[in-house]
Amino acid sequence: MRIVAGQWRGRTLAAPPGRTTRPTADRVRQALFDMLLHAPWGGYDLMEEARVLDGFAGTGALGLEALSRGAAHCTFFETDRTALAVLRANIAACGTHDRATVRAGDVTRPPAAAHACDLLLLDPPYGQGLPERALAALARTGWIAPGALIVIETGADEALPTAPILPDAPLAERRHGAARLSIWRAADDRPE
């Protein structure tokens, strides 16, 4: 597994042994960031200086990819001890401690945000309804900026997530093998 593009292009990332963590494949990350950077609703300005949240971070591949491509800061949420050690090692290997915050906790129960994020990357275990739970908690605690882009990876056969913060349809949706990526723009009108 490697960083696909940007400042750390080609940098190898470690992954924990076993099947507890399912890192997003290089080709899927490439497809995702191509969509983010080249779509009419995206662009290089989107990534430049963005505040990013990588929920269910695992190895940190998604958040590190965003940082490699110019994001200002990424907050990584992860609960698994082994994955946390690998995540911290990957951040150290990229030399980006000053632009990364690791939260050893559950993104479905986050603390109040110091800063809202412009780009949220959610790649939870499939089939457990975690995107909806995470989005509700992140919206409630101030992590989602108005109009933020939200990327959700689910199993290809799962229904698209629904949440008050999400509009009726995604901006884009792509299937890659067993995975489906959907990209959403957060609603500006928040439910109270």
XYZ file of C-alpha atoms in Angstrom:
192
model
C 0.000 0.000 0.000
C 1.398 3.372 -1.045
C 0.490 7.053 -1.135
C -0.820 7.548 -4.667
C 0.052 11.199 -5.396
C 1.230 14.481 -3.983
C 4.125 15.336 -1.693
C 4.617 11.746 -0.494
C 3.807 9.959 -3.745
C 5.073 6.380 -3.668
C 5.634 6.345 0.129
C 4.906 2.867 1.458
C 2.346 2.627 4.252
C 2.304 -0.123 6.856
C -0.842 -2.140 7.540
C -1.687 -4.220 10.608
C -1.644 -8.003 10.221
C -4.904 -9.903 9.951
C -8.314 -8.821 8.705
C -9.381 -6.441 11.486
C -8.360 -3.432 9.392
C -9.403 -3.221 5.726
C -7.302 -0.472 4.120
C -8.762 1.262 1.074
C -6.926 -0.103 -1.969
C -4.557 2.201 -3.866
C -6.721 2.117 -7.016
C -9.847 3.049 -5.032
C -8.032 5.950 -3.339
C -6.793 7.083 -6.758
C -10.350 6.995 -8.134
C -11.684 8.854 -5.109
C -9.157 11.672 -5.243
C -9.521 11.936 -9.028
C -13.251 12.547 -8.455
C -12.586 15.072 -5.683
C -10.051 17.018 -7.719
C -11.634 16.898 -11.190
C -15.406 17.065 -10.614
C -17.230 20.368 -11.200
C -18.124 20.477 -7.482
C -14.538 19.663 -6.447
C -11.187 20.971 -7.590
C -7.714 21.676 -6.289
C -9.019 24.551 -4.167
C -11.093 21.998 -2.280
C -8.002 20.150 -1.061
C -5.699 23.125 -0.616
C -5.663 24.027 3.075
C -8.668 21.795 3.881
C -9.342 20.543 7.385
C -9.976 16.798 7.026
C -11.453 14.149 9.294
C -10.543 10.498 8.682
C -13.055 8.484 10.718
C -12.459 4.756 11.137
C -8.890 5.646 10.088
C -7.189 2.250 10.290
C -3.815 2.795 8.604
C -4.631 6.447 7.897
C -4.274 5.953 4.141
C -7.216 8.223 3.236
C -6.222 11.085 5.515
C -2.537 10.818 4.616
C -3.479 10.905 0.934
C -5.368 14.163 1.582
C -2.404 15.627 3.480
C -0.038 14.562 0.695
C -2.226 16.484 -1.742
C -2.192 19.747 0.237
C -4.744 19.501 3.048
C -3.801 21.689 6.021
C -4.693 19.261 8.798
C -6.259 15.853 9.365
C -7.845 14.443 12.504
C -7.755 10.647 12.555
C -10.208 8.615 14.685
C -9.373 4.976 15.428
C -10.244 2.568 18.271
C -8.169 -0.557 17.530
C -4.826 -0.596 19.408
C -2.901 -2.372 16.681
C -4.280 -0.057 13.995
C -3.462 2.977 16.190
C 0.190 1.912 16.418
C 0.375 1.471 12.639
C -1.452 4.772 12.053
C 1.026 6.637 14.276
C 3.947 4.934 12.499
C 2.554 5.935 9.086
C 2.152 9.551 10.226
C 5.737 9.518 11.534
C 7.013 8.012 8.270
C 5.425 10.928 6.400
C 6.869 13.423 8.886
C 3.553 15.162 9.373
C 3.037 15.272 13.154
C 2.345 19.011 12.966
C -0.552 18.503 10.525
C -2.107 15.396 12.092
C -4.064 14.708 15.264
C -4.797 11.139 16.307
C -7.827 10.530 18.506
C -7.812 7.095 20.122
C -11.567 6.953 20.240
C -14.806 6.117 18.526
C -15.927 8.519 15.790
C -19.530 7.643 16.692
C -18.850 9.252 20.110
C -16.524 12.175 19.323
C -15.692 15.037 21.669
C -16.758 18.561 20.736
C -14.770 19.813 17.750
C -12.259 22.630 18.057
C -12.618 23.229 14.288
C -15.219 22.045 11.794
C -13.879 19.968 8.899
C -14.238 20.694 5.172
C -13.737 17.076 4.055
C -14.846 13.963 5.936
C -13.593 10.517 4.928
C -15.602 7.661 6.447
C -14.562 4.080 5.701
C -16.222 2.004 8.440
C -16.616 -1.758 8.685
C -19.325 -2.708 6.214
C -22.906 -3.603 7.071
C -23.161 -2.162 10.598
C -24.935 1.162 10.001
C -21.865 3.073 11.170
C -21.941 5.936 8.626
C -25.328 7.113 9.919
C -24.237 6.886 13.572
C -20.971 8.695 12.877
C -22.625 11.486 10.881
C -25.237 12.108 13.570
C -22.554 12.320 16.264
C -20.179 14.454 14.174
C -22.961 16.895 13.264
C -24.069 17.150 16.894
C -20.522 17.901 18.118
C -19.581 20.450 15.445
C -17.151 18.475 13.266
C -18.962 19.071 9.951
C -18.587 22.494 8.324
C -21.592 23.787 6.364
C -21.229 22.555 2.791
C -18.445 20.097 3.684
C -17.798 17.180 1.341
C -18.458 13.798 2.919
C -16.978 10.629 1.400
C -18.470 7.340 2.556
C -17.192 3.898 1.611
C -19.687 1.079 2.044
C -20.072 -2.421 0.717
C -21.183 -2.429 -2.923
C -24.442 -4.222 -2.036
C -25.382 -1.929 0.879
C -28.027 0.765 0.618
C -26.746 4.316 0.449
C -26.532 5.883 3.907
C -29.216 8.289 5.048
C -28.768 11.045 7.620
C -30.296 14.487 8.221
C -26.957 16.072 7.249
C -27.043 14.370 3.815
C -29.146 15.510 0.851
C -31.416 13.040 -0.936
C -28.775 11.966 -3.464
C -24.968 11.919 -3.557
C -22.905 14.169 -5.827
C -21.168 11.059 -7.153
C -21.228 7.321 -6.632
C -18.788 4.694 -7.929
C -18.412 0.956 -7.363
C -14.983 -0.638 -7.153
C -15.181 -4.392 -6.620
C -16.712 -5.018 -3.186
C -16.672 -1.295 -2.318
C -18.946 1.606 -3.158
C -17.813 5.222 -2.777
C -20.436 7.912 -2.390
C -19.630 11.603 -2.143
C -22.059 14.038 -0.569
C -22.220 17.756 0.190
C -23.372 18.413 3.759
C -26.604 20.323 4.058
C -26.194 23.931 5.124
C -29.476 23.875 7.031
C -28.859 21.780 10.129
C -31.644 20.115 12.073
C -31.781 21.371 15.646
